[in-house]
Coordinates of C-alpha atoms and ligand atoms in Angstrom, one line a residue:
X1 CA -18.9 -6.8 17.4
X2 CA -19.5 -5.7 21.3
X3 CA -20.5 -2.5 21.1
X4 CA -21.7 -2.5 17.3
X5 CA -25.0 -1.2 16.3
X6 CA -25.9 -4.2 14.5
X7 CA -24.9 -8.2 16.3
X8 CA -25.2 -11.1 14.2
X9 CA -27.7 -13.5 16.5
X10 CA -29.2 -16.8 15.7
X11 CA -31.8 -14.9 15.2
X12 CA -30.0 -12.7 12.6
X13 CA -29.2 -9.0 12.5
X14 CA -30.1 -7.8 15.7
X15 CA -29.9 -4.2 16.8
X16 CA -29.5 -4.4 21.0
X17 CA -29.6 -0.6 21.0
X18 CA -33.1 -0.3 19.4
X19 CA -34.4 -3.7 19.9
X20 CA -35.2 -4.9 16.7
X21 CA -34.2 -7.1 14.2
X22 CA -33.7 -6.6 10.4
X23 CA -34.7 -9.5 8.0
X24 CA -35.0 -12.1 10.8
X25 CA -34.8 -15.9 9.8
X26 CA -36.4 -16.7 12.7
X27 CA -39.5 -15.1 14.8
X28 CA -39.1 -12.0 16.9
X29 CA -40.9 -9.2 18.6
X30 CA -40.2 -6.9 15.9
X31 CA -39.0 -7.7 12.4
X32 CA -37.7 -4.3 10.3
X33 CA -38.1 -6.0 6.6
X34 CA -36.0 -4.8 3.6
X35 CA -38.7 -6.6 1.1
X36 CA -40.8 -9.4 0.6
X37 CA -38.6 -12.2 -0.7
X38 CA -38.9 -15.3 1.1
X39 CA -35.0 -15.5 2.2
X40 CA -35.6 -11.8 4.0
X41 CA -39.6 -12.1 5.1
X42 CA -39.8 -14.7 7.4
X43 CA -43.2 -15.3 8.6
X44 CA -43.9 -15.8 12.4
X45 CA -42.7 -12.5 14.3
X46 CA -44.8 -10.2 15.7
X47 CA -44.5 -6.7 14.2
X48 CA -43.4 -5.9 11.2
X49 CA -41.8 -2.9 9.8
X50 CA -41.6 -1.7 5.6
X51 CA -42.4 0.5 3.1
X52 CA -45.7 1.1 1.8
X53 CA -45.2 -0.3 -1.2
X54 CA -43.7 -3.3 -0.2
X55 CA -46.2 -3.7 2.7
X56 CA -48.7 -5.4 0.8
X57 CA -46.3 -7.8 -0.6
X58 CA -45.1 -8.6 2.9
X59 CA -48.5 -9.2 4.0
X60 CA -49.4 -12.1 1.9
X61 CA -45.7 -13.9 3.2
X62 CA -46.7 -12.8 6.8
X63 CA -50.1 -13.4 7.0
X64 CA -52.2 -12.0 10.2
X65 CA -49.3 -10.2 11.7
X66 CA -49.2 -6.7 12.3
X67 CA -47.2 -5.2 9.7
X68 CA -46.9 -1.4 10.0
X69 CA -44.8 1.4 7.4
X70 CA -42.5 3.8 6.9
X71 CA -42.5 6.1 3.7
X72 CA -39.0 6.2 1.9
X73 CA -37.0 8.8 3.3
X74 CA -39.0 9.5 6.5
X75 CA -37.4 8.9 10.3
X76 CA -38.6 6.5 13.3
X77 CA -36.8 6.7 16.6
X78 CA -37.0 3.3 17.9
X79 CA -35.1 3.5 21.7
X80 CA -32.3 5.0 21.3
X81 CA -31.4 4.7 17.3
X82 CA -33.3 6.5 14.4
X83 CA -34.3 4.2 11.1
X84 CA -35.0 5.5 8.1
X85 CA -35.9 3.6 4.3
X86 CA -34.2 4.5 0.9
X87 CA -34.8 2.6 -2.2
X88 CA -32.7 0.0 -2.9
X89 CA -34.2 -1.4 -6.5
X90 CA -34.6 -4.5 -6.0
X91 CA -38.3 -4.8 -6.5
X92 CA -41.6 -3.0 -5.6
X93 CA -41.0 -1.0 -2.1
X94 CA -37.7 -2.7 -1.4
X95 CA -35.3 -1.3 1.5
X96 CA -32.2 -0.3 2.5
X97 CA -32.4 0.4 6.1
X98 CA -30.7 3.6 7.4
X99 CA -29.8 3.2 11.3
X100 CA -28.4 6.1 13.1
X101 CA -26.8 6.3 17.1
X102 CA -25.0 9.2 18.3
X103 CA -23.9 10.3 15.4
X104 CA -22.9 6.9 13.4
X105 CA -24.7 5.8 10.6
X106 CA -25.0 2.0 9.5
X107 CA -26.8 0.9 6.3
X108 CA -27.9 -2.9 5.3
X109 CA -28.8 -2.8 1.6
X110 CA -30.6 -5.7 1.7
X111 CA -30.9 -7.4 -1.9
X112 CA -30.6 -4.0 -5.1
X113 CA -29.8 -3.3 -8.4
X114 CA -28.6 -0.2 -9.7
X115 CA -30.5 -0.4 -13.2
X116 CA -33.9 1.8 -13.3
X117 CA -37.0 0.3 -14.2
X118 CA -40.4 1.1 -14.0
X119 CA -41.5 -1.9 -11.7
X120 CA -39.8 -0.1 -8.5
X121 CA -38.7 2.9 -6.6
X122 CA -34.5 3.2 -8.0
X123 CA -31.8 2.9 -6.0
X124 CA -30.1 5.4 -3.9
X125 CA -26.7 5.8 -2.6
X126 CA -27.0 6.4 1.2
X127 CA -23.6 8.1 2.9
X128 CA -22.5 5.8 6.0
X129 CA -20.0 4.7 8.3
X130 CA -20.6 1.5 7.8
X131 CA -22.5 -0.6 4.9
X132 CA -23.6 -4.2 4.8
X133 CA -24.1 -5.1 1.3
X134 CA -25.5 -8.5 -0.6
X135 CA -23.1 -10.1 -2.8
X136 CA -25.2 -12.9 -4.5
X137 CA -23.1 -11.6 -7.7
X138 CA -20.0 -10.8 -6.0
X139 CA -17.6 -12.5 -8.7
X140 CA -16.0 -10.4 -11.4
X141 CA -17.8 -12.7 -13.9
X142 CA -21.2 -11.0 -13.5
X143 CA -21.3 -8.4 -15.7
X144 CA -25.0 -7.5 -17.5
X145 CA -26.0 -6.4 -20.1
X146 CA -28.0 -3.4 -20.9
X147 CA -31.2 -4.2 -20.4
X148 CA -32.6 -3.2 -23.4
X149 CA -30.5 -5.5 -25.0
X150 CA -31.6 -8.3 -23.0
X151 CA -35.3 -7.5 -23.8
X152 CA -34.6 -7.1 -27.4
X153 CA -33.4 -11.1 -27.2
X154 CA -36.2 -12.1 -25.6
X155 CA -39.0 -10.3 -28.2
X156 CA -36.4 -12.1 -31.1
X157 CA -37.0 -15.3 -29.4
X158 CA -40.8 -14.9 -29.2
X159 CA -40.9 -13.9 -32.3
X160 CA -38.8 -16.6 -34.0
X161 CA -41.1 -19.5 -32.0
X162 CA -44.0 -18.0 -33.4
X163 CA -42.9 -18.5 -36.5
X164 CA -42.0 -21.7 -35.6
X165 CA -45.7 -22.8 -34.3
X166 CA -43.7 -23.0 -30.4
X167 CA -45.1 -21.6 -27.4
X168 CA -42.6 -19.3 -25.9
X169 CA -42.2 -20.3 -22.0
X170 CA -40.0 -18.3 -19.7
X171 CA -39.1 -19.5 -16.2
X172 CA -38.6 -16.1 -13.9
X173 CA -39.3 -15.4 -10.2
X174 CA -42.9 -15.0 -9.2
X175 CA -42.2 -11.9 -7.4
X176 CA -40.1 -9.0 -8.7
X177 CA -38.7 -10.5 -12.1
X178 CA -42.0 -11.6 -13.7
X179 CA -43.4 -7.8 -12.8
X180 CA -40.5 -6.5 -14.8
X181 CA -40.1 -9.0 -17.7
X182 CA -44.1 -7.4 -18.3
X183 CA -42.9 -4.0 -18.2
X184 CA -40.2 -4.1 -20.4
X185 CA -41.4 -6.8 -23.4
X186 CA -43.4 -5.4 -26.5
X187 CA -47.0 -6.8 -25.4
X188 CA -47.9 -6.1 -28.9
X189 CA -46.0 -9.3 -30.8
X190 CA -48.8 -11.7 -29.3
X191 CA -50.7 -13.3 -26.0
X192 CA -49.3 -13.0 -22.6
X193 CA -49.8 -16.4 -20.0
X194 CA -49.1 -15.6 -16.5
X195 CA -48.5 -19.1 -14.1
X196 CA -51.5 -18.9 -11.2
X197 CA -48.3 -17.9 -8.5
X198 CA -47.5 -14.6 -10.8
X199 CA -51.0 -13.2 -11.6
X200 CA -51.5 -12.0 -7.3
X201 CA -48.5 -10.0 -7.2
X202 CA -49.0 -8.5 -10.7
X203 CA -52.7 -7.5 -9.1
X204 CA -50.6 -5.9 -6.3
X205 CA -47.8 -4.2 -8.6
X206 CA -50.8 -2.8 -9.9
X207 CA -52.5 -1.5 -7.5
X208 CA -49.3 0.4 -6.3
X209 CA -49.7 2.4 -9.7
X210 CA -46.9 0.3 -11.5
X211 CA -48.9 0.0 -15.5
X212 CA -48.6 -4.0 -16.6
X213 CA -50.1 -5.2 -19.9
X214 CA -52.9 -7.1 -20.1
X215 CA -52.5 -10.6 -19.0
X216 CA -54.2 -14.5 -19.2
X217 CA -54.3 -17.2 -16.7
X218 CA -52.2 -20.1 -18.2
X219 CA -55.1 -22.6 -17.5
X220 CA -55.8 -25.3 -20.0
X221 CA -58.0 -23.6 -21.4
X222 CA -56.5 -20.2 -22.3
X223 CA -53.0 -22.7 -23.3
X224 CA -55.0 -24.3 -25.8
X225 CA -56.5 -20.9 -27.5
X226 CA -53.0 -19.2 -27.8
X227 CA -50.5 -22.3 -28.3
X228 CA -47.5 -21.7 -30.5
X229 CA -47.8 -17.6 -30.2
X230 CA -48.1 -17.1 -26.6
X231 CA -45.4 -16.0 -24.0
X232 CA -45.8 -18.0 -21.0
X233 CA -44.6 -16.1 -17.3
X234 CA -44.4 -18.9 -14.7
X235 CA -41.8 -19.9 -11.6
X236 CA -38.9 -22.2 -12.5
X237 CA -40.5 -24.4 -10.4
X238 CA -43.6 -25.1 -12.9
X239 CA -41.0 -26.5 -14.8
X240 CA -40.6 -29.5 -12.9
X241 CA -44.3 -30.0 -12.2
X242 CA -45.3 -33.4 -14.3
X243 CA -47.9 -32.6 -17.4
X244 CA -48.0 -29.1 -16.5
X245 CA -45.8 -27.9 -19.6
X246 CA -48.1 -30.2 -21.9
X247 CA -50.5 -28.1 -22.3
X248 CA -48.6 -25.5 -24.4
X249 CA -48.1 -27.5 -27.0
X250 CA -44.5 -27.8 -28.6
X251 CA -42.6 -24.7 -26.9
X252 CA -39.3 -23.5 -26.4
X253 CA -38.2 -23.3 -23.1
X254 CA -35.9 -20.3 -21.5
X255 CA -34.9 -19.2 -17.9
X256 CA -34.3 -14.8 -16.9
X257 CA -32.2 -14.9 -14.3
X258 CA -28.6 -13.4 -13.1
X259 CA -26.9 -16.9 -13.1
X260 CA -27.7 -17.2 -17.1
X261 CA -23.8 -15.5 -17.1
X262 CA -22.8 -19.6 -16.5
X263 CA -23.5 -22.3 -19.5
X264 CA -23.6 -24.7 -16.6
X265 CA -26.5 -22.9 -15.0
X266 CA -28.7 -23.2 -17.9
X267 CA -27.7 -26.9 -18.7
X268 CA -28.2 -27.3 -15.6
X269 CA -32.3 -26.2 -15.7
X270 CA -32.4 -28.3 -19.5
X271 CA -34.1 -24.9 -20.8
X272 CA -33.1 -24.3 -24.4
X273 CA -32.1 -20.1 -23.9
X274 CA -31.1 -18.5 -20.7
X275 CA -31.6 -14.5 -21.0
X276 CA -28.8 -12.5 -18.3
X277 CA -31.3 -9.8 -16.3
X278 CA -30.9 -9.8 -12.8
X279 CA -33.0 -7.7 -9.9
X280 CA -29.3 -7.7 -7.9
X281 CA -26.4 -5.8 -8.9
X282 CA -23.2 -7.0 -11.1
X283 CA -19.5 -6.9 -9.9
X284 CA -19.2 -3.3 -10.6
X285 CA -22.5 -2.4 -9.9
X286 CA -22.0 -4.0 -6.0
X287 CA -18.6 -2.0 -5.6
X288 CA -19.9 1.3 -7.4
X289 CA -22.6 1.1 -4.5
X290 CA -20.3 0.3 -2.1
X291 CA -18.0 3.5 -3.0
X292 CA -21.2 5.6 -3.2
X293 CA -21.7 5.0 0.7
X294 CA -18.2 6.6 1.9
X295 CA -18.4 4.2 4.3
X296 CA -15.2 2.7 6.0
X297 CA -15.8 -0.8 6.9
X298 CA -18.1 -3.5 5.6
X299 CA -19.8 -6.2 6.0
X300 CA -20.6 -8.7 3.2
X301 CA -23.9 -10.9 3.1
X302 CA -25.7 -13.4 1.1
X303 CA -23.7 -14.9 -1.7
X304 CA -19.8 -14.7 -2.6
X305 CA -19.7 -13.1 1.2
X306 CA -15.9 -14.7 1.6
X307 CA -14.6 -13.7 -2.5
X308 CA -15.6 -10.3 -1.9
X309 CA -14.7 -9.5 1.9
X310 CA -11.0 -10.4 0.5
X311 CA -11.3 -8.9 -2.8
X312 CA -12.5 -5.2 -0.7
X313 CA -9.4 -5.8 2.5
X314 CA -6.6 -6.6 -0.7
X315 CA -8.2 -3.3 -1.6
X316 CA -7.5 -1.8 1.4
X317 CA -11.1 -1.8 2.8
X318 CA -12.3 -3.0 6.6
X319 CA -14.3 -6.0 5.4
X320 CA -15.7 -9.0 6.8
X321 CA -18.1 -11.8 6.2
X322 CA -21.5 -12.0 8.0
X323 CA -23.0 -15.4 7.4
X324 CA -26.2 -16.0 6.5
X325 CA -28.6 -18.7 6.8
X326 CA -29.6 -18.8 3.2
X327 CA -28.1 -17.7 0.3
X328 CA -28.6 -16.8 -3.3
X329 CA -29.8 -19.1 -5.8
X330 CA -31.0 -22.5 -3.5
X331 CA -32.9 -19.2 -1.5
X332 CA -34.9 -18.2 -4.7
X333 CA -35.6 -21.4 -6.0
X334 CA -37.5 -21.9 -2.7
X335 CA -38.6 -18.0 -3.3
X336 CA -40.6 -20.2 -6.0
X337 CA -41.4 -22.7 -4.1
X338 CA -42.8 -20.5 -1.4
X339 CA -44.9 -18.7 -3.8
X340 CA -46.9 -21.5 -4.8
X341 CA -46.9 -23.2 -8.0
X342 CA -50.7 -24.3 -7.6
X343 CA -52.8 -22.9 -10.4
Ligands
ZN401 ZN1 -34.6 -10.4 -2.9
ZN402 ZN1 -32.2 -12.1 -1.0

């Protein structure tokens, strides 16, 4: 990848033309972020570049570093190449990043979804020569659901543990999922519990303009008071924190996550209901996106990189694989982790 726009470094992707990386695992002089997750906002580099409304999400993963924005839409020539943002609806103020040299275009998606919600800017095609899209679905097996199906299963749920005398706790990432589990359930069937690592972001999310319903800390105290009707928001890894489920009472337990699609997975977490709503795109969603961009040649990232480089050359696409240091679920369990999980 010589004279390429974008090099894959042990740094990660590094653009020699501009100087810059995008998403660098480890620190640089100048980090151009996609979003705030932990797998693509590393902390430790010197600048930072995002949207303004991901840029105060990045600042609590980045701490005192200088982290400056782009609006959506809007150009920066850096050297020699121009940059540019377009949504890629994932979560609040997430990226795709445009790059442009003499007259070639590359775009790196960064994590998106293709579903519209109210919890983030939606997605939007971007024409290129070349794309480098995620793939942490990149299996013909994903396939989701409408969401408003999903959400309908969930309020059932609720509603059935109520009537059971069960508190209703659901396991979802701290940042992005949790914001849009609030905007899309009926906030009128009972309480809602936010873990201590949700309730920043959701104070963020707000002040961006994005409406949430009204929310309690799940401290003991507030667990006591709404026992058996409350829904309970809190990072998977809560979960495995000794005593801190007992405060709930008898519950039901249940995880919102793309990798609900597999039995295994949910087994696997011992929760009793795993609901399918992902912040990524599905199998068609990843290669509807990929046809939207007219671009010729590929590169796949983060998740079934190798499955769907070979499923887009048998196609007759110019694909290849370009690893990452992290990938897909073990990444957003330590997303979690990263978070916090003290209350
Ligand atoms: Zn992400
Ligand atoms: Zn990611």
């Amino acid at each position: 990848m010589t004279e390429d726009l974008l090099q894959l470094t042990p740094s990660g992707l590094y653009c020699p033309a501009g100087d810059f990386y995008i998403d660098p695992w480890l620190p640089v002089a100048r980090a151009i972020i996609t979003h705030a997750h932990a797998d693509h906002a590393r902390p430790g580099s010197r600048r930072y570049l995002t949207t303004p409304t991901g840029a105060p999400l990045l600042a609590r993963r980045v701490g005192d570093a200088v982290v400056q924005t782009l609006p959506f839409g809007e150009r920066l020539t850096i050297n020699d190449v121009t940059i540019s943002f377009h949504p890629a609806g994932h979560l609040l103020g997430s990226a795709q990043v445009r790059l442009e040299r003499r007259g070639e275009a590359w775009v790196v998606s960064g994590d998106y979804k293709l579903e519209c919600e109210r919890t983030c800017e939606p997605f939007e095609p971007v024409r290129c020569h070349v794309f480098i899209t995620e793939s942490t679905f990149g299996l013909p097996i994903y396939r989701w659901p409408p969401q408003a199906e999903v959400f309908a299963e969930i309020e059932r749920w609720w509603r059935t543990n109520q009537e059971n005398g069960l508190t209703s706790v659901l396991y979802a990432y701290a940042l992005g999922k949790a914001q849009r589990l609030l905007a899309g359930i009926d906030a009128s069937l009972g309480p809602i519990l936010v873990h201590g690592a949700v309730l920043p972001f959701i104070q963020l999310y707000r002040s961006a303009g994005v409406e949430l319903p009204k929310v309690f800390h799940a401290d003991e105290m507030n667990a006591r008071l709404h026992r058996g009707r409350a829904l309970v928001i809190a990072p998977p890894s809560a979960g495995h924190m000794p005593g801190w489920l007992r405060k709930f009472g008898p519950c039901s337990q249940a995880f919102a996550s793309g990798w609900m699609t597999i039995r295994g997975a949910r087994r696997r977490r011992a929760v009793d209901r795993g609901f399918v709503l992902s912040d990524h795109a599905d199998w068609a969603g990843l290669l509807e996106a990929i046809r939207a961009t007219g671009a010729e040649r590929i590169g796949v990232t983060h998740g079934y990189a190798s499955q769907m480089a070979r499923f887009l050359q048998e196609d007759g696409w110019r694909a290849e694989v370009i690893p990452t240091r992290f990938t897909g679920e073990a990444l957003e369990e330590m997303d979690a982790v990263v978070d916090g999980t003290v209350e």
